[in-house]
Coordinates of C-alpha atoms in Angstrom, one line a residue:
M298 CA 0.0 0.0 0.0
P299 CA 1.5 3.4 -1.0
T300 CA 2.4 5.8 1.8
T301 CA 0.2 8.8 1.8
P302 CA 1.2 12.2 3.3
Y303 CA -1.4 11.7 6.0
R304 CA 0.2 8.4 7.0
Q305 CA 3.6 10.0 7.0
A306 CA 2.4 12.8 9.2
W307 CA 0.7 10.3 11.6
S308 CA 3.8 8.2 11.8
G309 CA 5.8 11.3 12.7
V310 CA 3.3 12.2 15.4
R311 CA 3.4 8.7 16.8
A312 CA 7.2 8.7 16.8
E313 CA 7.2 12.0 18.6
L314 CA 4.8 10.7 21.2
R315 CA 7.2 7.9 22.0
T316 CA 10.1 10.1 22.7
V317 CA 11.6 10.5 26.2
R318 CA 10.8 14.3 26.0
V319 CA 7.1 13.7 25.6
R320 CA 7.0 11.0 28.2
V321 CA 8.8 13.0 30.8
L322 CA 6.6 16.1 30.1
A323 CA 3.4 14.0 30.2
T324 CA 4.4 12.4 33.5
V325 CA 5.1 15.8 35.0
L326 CA 1.9 17.3 33.7
A327 CA -0.1 14.3 35.0
F328 CA 1.3 14.7 38.5
L329 CA 0.7 18.4 38.3
A330 CA -2.9 17.9 37.1
A331 CA -3.5 15.3 39.9
G332 CA -2.1 17.7 42.5
L333 CA -4.3 20.5 41.3
L334 CA -7.4 18.3 41.2
V335 CA -6.7 16.9 44.7
T336 CA -6.1 20.5 46.0
G337 CA -9.3 21.8 44.4
V338 CA -11.6 18.9 45.5
T339 CA -10.1 19.0 49.0
T340 CA -10.6 22.7 49.3
L341 CA -14.2 22.5 48.0
A342 CA -15.0 19.7 50.4
L343 CA -13.6 21.6 53.4
D344 CA -15.4 24.8 52.3
L345 CA -18.7 23.0 52.1
R346 CA -18.2 21.4 55.5
N347 CA -17.3 24.8 57.0
L348 CA -20.4 26.3 55.3
N349 CA -22.7 23.7 56.9
S350 CA -21.2 24.4 60.3
R351 CA -21.3 28.2 59.9
V352 CA -24.9 28.2 58.6
N353 CA -26.0 26.1 61.6
E354 CA -24.3 28.4 64.0
E355 CA -25.9 31.5 62.4
L356 CA -29.3 29.9 62.5
L357 CA -28.9 29.0 66.2
L358 CA -28.1 32.6 67.0
Q359 CA -31.7 33.6 66.3
S360 CA -33.1 31.2 68.9
A361 CA -30.4 32.3 71.3
R362 CA -31.3 35.9 70.8
L363 CA -35.0 35.0 71.4
Q364 CA -34.1 33.2 74.6
N365 CA -32.2 36.2 75.8
I366 CA -35.3 38.4 75.4
V367 CA -37.3 35.8 77.4
E368 CA -34.8 35.8 80.2
Q369 CA -34.0 39.5 80.4
G370 CA -37.4 40.9 79.5
V371 CA -38.5 43.4 77.0
P372 CA -35.8 46.2 76.6
G373 CA -37.1 49.3 78.5
G374 CA -40.2 47.4 79.7
G375 CA -41.3 44.5 81.9
P376 CA -41.2 40.8 81.5
V377 CA -42.6 39.0 78.4
T378 CA -46.2 38.1 79.0
S379 CA -47.3 36.7 75.6
L380 CA -45.8 35.1 72.5
D381 CA -47.3 37.9 70.4
G382 CA -45.4 40.5 72.3
L383 CA -42.2 38.4 72.4
F384 CA -42.3 37.8 68.6
T385 CA -43.1 41.5 67.9
V386 CA -40.1 42.7 70.0
F387 CA -37.8 40.0 68.6
L388 CA -38.6 40.9 64.9
Q389 CA -37.8 44.5 65.7
G390 CA -34.2 43.7 66.6
D391 CA -31.2 43.2 64.4
A392 CA -31.8 42.5 60.7
P393 CA -30.9 39.0 59.6
G394 CA -27.8 38.5 57.4
R395 CA -27.6 38.6 53.6
Y396 CA -28.9 35.0 53.1
E397 CA -31.0 34.8 56.2
S398 CA -34.8 35.0 56.7
V399 CA -36.8 34.7 59.9
M400 CA -40.5 34.1 60.8
A401 CA -42.5 33.4 63.9
T402 CA -45.9 31.8 64.3
V403 CA -48.2 31.1 67.2
N404 CA -50.0 27.7 67.2
G405 CA -53.5 28.3 66.0
G406 CA -52.7 32.0 65.6
K407 CA -51.1 34.5 63.3
T408 CA -47.6 34.6 61.6
F409 CA -45.0 37.3 62.4
L410 CA -42.5 38.6 59.8
P411 CA -39.9 41.4 59.9
A412 CA -40.8 44.7 58.3
A413 CA -37.8 44.6 56.0
A414 CA -37.7 42.5 52.9
Q415 CA -36.1 39.1 53.2
P416 CA -34.3 36.8 50.7
S417 CA -36.8 34.0 51.2
N418 CA -40.6 34.2 51.6
L419 CA -41.3 32.0 54.6
A420 CA -45.0 32.9 55.0
T421 CA -46.2 30.3 52.5
P422 CA -48.4 27.3 53.1
Q423 CA -45.5 25.0 52.0
V424 CA -43.2 26.4 54.7
L425 CA -45.9 26.5 57.4
E426 CA -46.9 22.9 56.7
T427 CA -43.3 21.8 56.8
V428 CA -42.3 23.5 60.1
R429 CA -45.5 22.3 61.8
A430 CA -44.7 18.7 60.6
E431 CA -41.0 18.8 61.4
H432 CA -40.8 20.6 64.8
L433 CA -40.1 19.0 68.1
E434 CA -41.2 20.3 71.5
N435 CA -38.4 22.1 73.5
S436 CA -35.7 21.7 70.8
T437 CA -34.4 23.0 67.5
V438 CA -34.7 21.0 64.4
F439 CA -32.7 21.6 61.1
H440 CA -34.5 20.8 57.9
D441 CA -33.4 21.5 54.2
M442 CA -36.2 22.1 51.7
S443 CA -36.6 23.5 48.2
L444 CA -38.2 26.9 48.2
D445 CA -38.8 28.7 44.9
G446 CA -36.2 26.5 43.2
R447 CA -33.5 27.2 45.8
T448 CA -32.3 25.0 48.7
V449 CA -33.1 26.6 52.0
R450 CA -32.1 25.3 55.5
L451 CA -34.6 25.9 58.2
A452 CA -33.9 26.0 61.9
I453 CA -37.3 25.2 63.6
T454 CA -37.4 26.1 67.3
S455 CA -40.3 25.4 69.6
V456 CA -41.2 28.4 71.8
S457 CA -43.3 28.4 75.0
L458 CA -43.7 30.8 77.9
G459 CA -44.7 27.9 80.3
D460 CA -47.9 29.6 81.6
G461 CA -50.3 27.3 79.8
S462 CA -50.8 29.6 76.9
P463 CA -50.4 28.2 73.3
G464 CA -46.9 27.7 72.2
G465 CA -45.3 28.9 69.0
L466 CA -42.5 28.3 66.5
L467 CA -39.5 30.4 65.5
V468 CA -38.3 29.7 62.0
A469 CA -34.9 30.9 60.9
A470 CA -33.9 30.2 57.3
N471 CA -30.6 30.4 55.3
E472 CA -30.2 30.1 51.6
I473 CA -27.5 27.6 51.8
G474 CA -28.0 26.5 48.2
R475 CA -26.9 29.8 46.8
Q476 CA -23.8 29.8 48.8
R477 CA -23.0 26.2 47.7
E478 CA -23.5 27.3 44.1
Q479 CA -21.1 30.1 44.6
M480 CA -18.5 27.8 46.0
I481 CA -19.0 25.3 43.2
A482 CA -18.7 28.2 40.7
S483 CA -15.4 29.2 42.4
F484 CA -14.2 25.6 42.0
G485 CA -15.1 25.9 38.3
T486 CA -13.1 29.1 38.1
F487 CA -10.2 27.3 39.8
A488 CA -10.5 24.4 37.4
G489 CA -10.4 26.7 34.4
A490 CA -7.4 28.5 35.9
S491 CA -5.7 25.2 36.6
L492 CA -6.3 24.0 33.0
A493 CA -4.8 27.2 31.7
T494 CA -1.9 26.7 34.0
L495 CA -1.4 23.2 32.7
L496 CA -1.5 24.3 29.1
L497 CA 1.0 27.1 29.8
A498 CA 3.2 24.7 31.8
G499 CA 3.0 22.2 29.0
A500 CA 4.0 24.8 26.4
V501 CA 6.9 26.1 28.5
G502 CA 7.9 22.6 29.5
F503 CA 7.8 21.4 25.9
A504 CA 10.2 24.2 24.9
V505 CA 12.5 23.8 27.9
T506 CA 12.7 20.0 27.6
G507 CA 13.3 20.4 23.9
R508 CA 16.5 22.3 24.8
L509 CA 17.4 19.9 27.6
F510 CA 17.0 16.8 25.5
V511 CA 19.0 18.1 22.5
P512 CA 22.0 16.0 23.7
V513 CA 19.7 12.9 24.0
R514 CA 18.6 13.4 20.4
R515 CA 22.2 13.8 19.3
L516 CA 23.0 10.7 21.2
R517 CA 20.4 8.8 19.3
Q518 CA 21.6 10.2 16.0
A519 CA 25.2 9.4 16.9
T520 CA 24.3 5.8 17.7
E521 CA 22.5 5.5 14.4
S522 CA 25.6 6.7 12.5
I523 CA 28.3 4.8 14.4
T524 CA 29.6 1.7 12.8
F525 CA 32.4 -0.7 13.5
E526 CA 34.4 0.9 10.7
D527 CA 33.8 4.5 11.9
L528 CA 33.8 5.5 15.5
S529 CA 34.8 9.1 15.0
T530 CA 31.3 10.5 15.6
R531 CA 31.0 12.6 18.8
V532 CA 28.1 14.4 20.5
L533 CA 28.3 18.1 20.9
I534 CA 28.4 18.8 24.6
P535 CA 26.0 21.6 25.7
S536 CA 27.2 24.2 28.2
G537 CA 26.3 23.5 31.9
D538 CA 27.0 20.8 34.4
D539 CA 23.6 19.1 34.5
D540 CA 23.0 15.3 34.2
V541 CA 22.2 15.5 30.4
S542 CA 25.5 17.3 29.7
Q543 CA 27.3 14.8 31.8
L544 CA 25.6 12.0 29.9
A545 CA 26.9 13.5 26.6
T546 CA 30.4 13.8 28.1
D547 CA 30.4 10.2 29.3
F548 CA 29.1 9.0 26.0
N549 CA 32.0 10.7 24.2
R550 CA 34.4 9.1 26.7
M551 CA 32.9 5.7 26.0
L552 CA 33.4 6.2 22.3
D553 CA 37.0 7.2 22.9
R554 CA 37.6 4.0 24.9
L555 CA 35.9 1.9 22.2
E556 CA 37.8 3.6 19.4
T557 CA 41.1 3.1 21.3
G558 CA 40.2 -0.6 22.0
I559 CA 39.3 -1.3 18.4
A560 CA 42.4 0.6 17.2
D561 CA 44.5 -1.6 19.5
Q562 CA 42.9 -4.7 18.2
R563 CA 43.5 -3.6 14.6
Q564 CA 47.1 -2.7 15.5
F565 CA 47.6 -6.1 17.1
V566 CA 46.3 -7.8 14.0
D567 CA 48.4 -5.7 11.7
D568 CA 51.5 -6.1 13.8
A569 CA 51.0 -9.9 14.1
S570 CA 50.4 -10.4 10.4
H571 CA 53.4 -8.2 9.6
E572 CA 55.8 -9.8 11.9
L573 CA 54.7 -13.3 11.5
R574 CA 54.9 -13.2 7.8
T575 CA 58.7 -13.4 7.7
P576 CA 59.1 -16.5 10.0
L577 CA 56.3 -18.3 8.3
T578 CA 57.9 -17.6 4.9
I579 CA 61.2 -18.9 6.3
I580 CA 59.6 -22.0 7.7
G581 CA 57.7 -22.7 4.4
G582 CA 60.8 -22.2 2.3
H583 CA 62.9 -24.5 4.3
L584 CA 60.1 -27.2 4.3
Q585 CA 60.0 -26.9 0.5
L586 CA 63.8 -27.4 0.2
L587 CA 64.0 -30.1 2.9
Q588 CA 65.6 -33.3 1.6
A589 CA 63.8 -36.0 3.6
G590 CA 66.4 -38.6 2.7
D591 CA 69.3 -36.5 4.1
P592 CA 69.5 -36.9 7.9
K593 CA 71.9 -34.0 8.2
D594 CA 69.6 -31.7 6.3
V595 CA 66.6 -32.8 8.3
S596 CA 68.5 -32.2 11.6
E597 CA 69.7 -28.7 10.5
T598 CA 66.2 -27.8 9.2
Q599 CA 64.6 -29.0 12.4
V600 CA 66.9 -26.8 14.5
L601 CA 66.2 -23.8 12.3
L602 CA 62.4 -24.4 12.4
L603 CA 62.4 -24.7 16.1
E604 CA 64.3 -21.4 16.5
E605 CA 61.8 -19.7 14.2
L606 CA 58.9 -21.2 16.2
D607 CA 60.4 -20.0 19.4
R608 CA 60.8 -16.5 17.9
M609 CA 57.2 -16.6 16.8
Q610 CA 56.0 -17.7 20.2
S611 CA 58.0 -14.9 21.9
L612 CA 56.6 -12.4 19.4
V613 CA 53.0 -13.5 20.0
D614 CA 53.5 -13.3 23.8
E615 CA 54.9 -9.8 23.5
L616 CA 52.0 -8.7 21.2
L617 CA 49.5 -10.2 23.7
L618 CA 51.2 -8.3 26.5
L619 CA 50.9 -5.0 24.7
A620 CA 47.3 -5.7 23.9
R621 CA 46.5 -6.3 27.5
S622 CA 48.4 -3.3 28.8
G623 CA 45.4 -1.1 28.6
R624 CA 43.2 -3.3 30.9
P625 CA 42.6 -2.1 34.5
D626 CA 44.0 -5.4 36.0
F627 CA 47.2 -5.2 34.0
V628 CA 49.1 -4.0 37.2
R629 CA 48.4 -5.0 40.8
L630 CA 49.9 -2.4 43.1
D631 CA 51.7 -3.2 46.4
W632 CA 54.2 -1.5 48.6
I633 CA 57.8 -2.2 47.5
D634 CA 61.0 -1.5 49.3
A635 CA 63.2 0.3 46.8
D636 CA 66.6 -1.0 48.0
S637 CA 65.5 -4.7 48.2
F638 CA 63.9 -4.4 44.7
L639 CA 67.1 -3.1 43.2
E640 CA 69.2 -5.8 44.8
A641 CA 66.8 -8.5 43.6
A642 CA 66.6 -7.1 40.1
M643 CA 70.4 -7.0 39.9
E644 CA 70.6 -10.6 40.8
R645 CA 68.3 -11.5 37.9
I646 CA 69.9 -9.3 35.2
K647 CA 73.6 -9.8 35.8
V648 CA 73.4 -13.3 34.3
L649 CA 72.3 -11.9 31.0
A650 CA 75.8 -11.3 29.7
D651 CA 79.4 -10.8 30.8
R652 CA 79.3 -7.1 31.6
R653 CA 80.4 -4.8 34.4
W654 CA 77.2 -4.8 36.4
Q655 CA 76.7 -2.3 39.3
I656 CA 74.0 -0.7 41.4
E657 CA 74.6 3.1 41.0
S658 CA 72.2 4.5 43.7
M659 CA 70.2 3.1 46.6
P660 CA 67.4 5.5 47.5
G661 CA 65.8 3.8 50.5
G662 CA 62.0 4.1 51.3
Q663 CA 59.0 2.4 49.7
F664 CA 56.8 3.0 46.7
R665 CA 53.6 1.4 45.2
A666 CA 54.0 -0.6 42.1
D667 CA 53.5 -4.1 40.6
R668 CA 56.7 -5.9 41.5
N669 CA 56.4 -8.5 38.6
R670 CA 55.7 -5.9 35.9
L671 CA 58.4 -3.6 37.1
T672 CA 60.9 -6.4 37.2
Q673 CA 59.9 -7.3 33.7
A674 CA 60.5 -3.7 32.6
V675 CA 64.0 -3.6 34.2
E676 CA 64.9 -6.9 32.7
Q677 CA 63.9 -5.7 29.2
L678 CA 65.9 -2.5 29.6
A679 CA 68.9 -4.5 30.8
A680 CA 68.5 -6.9 27.8
N681 CA 68.5 -3.8 25.5
A682 CA 71.6 -2.5 27.3
V683 CA 73.4 -5.9 26.7
Q684 CA 72.7 -5.5 22.9
A685 CA 74.2 -2.1 22.9
T686 CA 77.4 -2.9 24.8
R687 CA 80.6 -5.0 24.7
R688 CA 82.1 -7.3 27.2
H689 CA 83.9 -4.7 29.4
D690 CA 81.2 -2.0 29.2
V691 CA 79.4 -0.9 32.3
I692 CA 75.6 -1.5 32.9
S693 CA 74.3 0.2 36.0
L694 CA 71.0 0.1 37.8
G695 CA 69.8 2.8 40.2
A696 CA 66.9 4.8 41.6
A697 CA 66.3 8.1 43.3
W698 CA 63.5 10.1 44.8
T699 CA 62.3 13.4 43.2
G700 CA 59.8 16.0 44.2
T701 CA 57.8 16.4 47.5
S702 CA 54.4 14.7 47.0
G703 CA 54.9 11.1 48.1
G704 CA 52.2 9.0 49.8
T705 CA 52.0 7.2 53.1
A706 CA 52.6 3.5 53.6
P707 CA 50.0 1.4 55.5
T708 CA 50.5 0.4 59.1
G709 CA 53.4 -1.9 59.6
H710 CA 55.4 -0.5 56.6
Q711 CA 58.3 1.9 56.6
E712 CA 57.3 5.4 55.8
P713 CA 58.1 6.1 52.1
S714 CA 60.3 8.9 51.0
P715 CA 58.5 11.9 49.7
G716 CA 57.9 12.5 46.0
D717 CA 58.1 10.3 42.9
I718 CA 60.7 7.7 42.2
E719 CA 63.0 7.3 39.2
I720 CA 64.4 3.9 38.3
W721 CA 67.0 3.8 35.6
V722 CA 69.2 1.4 33.6
A723 CA 72.3 3.0 32.1
D724 CA 75.1 1.7 29.9
S725 CA 78.3 2.9 28.4
G726 CA 77.5 1.3 25.0
C727 CA 77.1 2.6 21.5
G728 CA 74.3 5.0 22.3
I729 CA 71.3 6.1 20.2
S730 CA 71.2 8.8 17.5
P731 CA 68.8 11.7 18.0
A732 CA 66.8 10.6 15.0
D733 CA 66.3 7.1 16.5
Q734 CA 65.5 8.5 19.9
E735 CA 62.3 9.9 18.4
R736 CA 61.0 6.5 17.3
I737 CA 62.5 3.8 19.4
F738 CA 59.3 3.6 21.6
D739 CA 57.2 2.8 18.5
R740 CA 56.3 -0.8 17.9
F741 CA 58.8 -2.7 15.8
A742 CA 61.2 0.3 15.6
R743 CA 64.9 -0.5 16.0
A744 CA 67.8 1.7 16.7
G745 CA 70.2 2.2 13.8
V746 CA 73.2 1.1 15.9
S747 CA 73.4 -2.3 17.7
R748 CA 76.2 -4.5 18.8
G749 CA 74.2 -7.7 19.2
K750 CA 71.3 -9.6 17.7
E751 CA 68.3 -7.5 16.8
G752 CA 65.2 -8.0 18.8
S753 CA 61.5 -7.9 17.8
G754 CA 61.2 -4.2 18.3
L755 CA 58.6 -4.6 21.0
G756 CA 60.8 -4.4 24.1
L757 CA 60.7 -0.7 24.6
P758 CA 57.0 -0.4 23.8
I759 CA 56.3 -3.0 26.5
V760 CA 58.4 -1.0 29.0
K761 CA 56.6 2.1 28.1
A762 CA 53.2 0.4 28.5
I763 CA 54.2 -0.9 31.9
A764 CA 55.2 2.7 32.9
E765 CA 52.0 4.2 31.7
A766 CA 50.0 1.5 33.5
H767 CA 51.6 2.8 36.7
S768 CA 50.6 6.4 35.7
G769 CA 54.3 7.0 35.0
T770 CA 56.6 7.8 32.0
L771 CA 59.6 6.4 30.2
R772 CA 62.3 8.6 28.7
V773 CA 65.8 8.1 27.3
I774 CA 69.0 10.2 27.5
S775 CA 71.6 9.1 25.1
R776 CA 74.6 10.1 23.0
V777 CA 76.2 8.1 20.2
N778 CA 79.3 6.1 21.4
E779 CA 78.9 7.4 24.9
G780 CA 75.9 5.3 26.2
S781 CA 72.3 5.6 27.1
R782 CA 70.2 6.0 30.2
F783 CA 66.5 4.8 30.2
V784 CA 64.5 6.3 33.1
L785 CA 61.3 5.0 34.5
S786 CA 59.4 7.7 36.5
L787 CA 56.7 6.4 38.8
P788 CA 54.5 8.0 41.4
G789 CA 55.9 7.3 44.8
G790 CA 52.7 7.0 47.0
T791 CA 49.9 6.2 44.5
A792 CA 49.6 5.0 41.0

């Protein structure tokens, strides 16, 4: 079925409704609407309850005022002697409130009304029949009724002078229905204002969340465009320090780590394929030229092939070590005594060749490092020094403290010396030219001058990787025909 513009528009709307922006905004507006609704309904219920209480109290004031006249007598005159006189004096008093009306009637007699106009006409057969049917002797009864289409609350009080004369009724009325209607109308106004507030909040929130979620949209677009072959896409980080900006920052850092990891994998594959091609070619060539019937040729070929296989195994191990150097668990730090480390390292490296081995400096103190990895680095530097020296040349090992920012050893350890520690391997060999010093730390790079068998070109990159795993550095100081000094700089207290 062909896609129509209407279907495309509807698909776009549905996609927008599923976005985090709309969901967050809808959730906030839903909670806001629920809060406004609960507030309005609760306020209306409390106002209606207070209205009932207030109306009852106001209606009871009329019977209380009448009782006061009975007890104190007619103002400026004598005691009350008849209900007619009592009701006449009572109705000449204070005027009822805005919604109040009052009426008095004597059983079997006439009805008394105030001279002033009242909101409700109580002198109707309907009212008289109701009050006579609902009243109770010696008490006040409340009764709601519809009068002229309005709800009116009546307070019906039985009145008697106690002298055997006929009793009467005092009727006080309050148009409670009109007041309820006004409160409900106010609630409607509140509901309208709340709706307008929700619409305004929705419009403002839509605009604000649109700006806040720009990085999220960029993240989505970035994830759509990122492929295994191309991890160069980055998200533009907005100004500010909110969670969304931090998310964009963390996303870019994650891409950096992924790109580095994939680059390392590609480098590993390229290096392995490049370096293994030569020994594989050598092995294949010798196998093709092997004379199976010649025991001497078979023996010589076997020795050569085993040497090439050993070199391949060593090369693969070194490549794997470099590939793992970026992992968090590559080094395991512990406190190391500097002097004992140098002595143990010298015992291991002095058997590499017949050279004049010496420890140049013993710094004392302790530092944090991975003993095995650091020993591996020193051995590699010593092996390189052997390749650059002759029999009577000097190869020295030493260490010294620098700076004033060292750490503190745990309980039970000797306090470390302050600052960082430098560990070096120096020789008096052929040295390294300035041009070669710029590239010897690259993989498979070899110095132009060597007095021994060339290595794989991975030794110094491995030492550099070990130094960087300790948050340290590796540098070289060298002059041709004067010797070289390779210096490992490591943090003394932390790594």
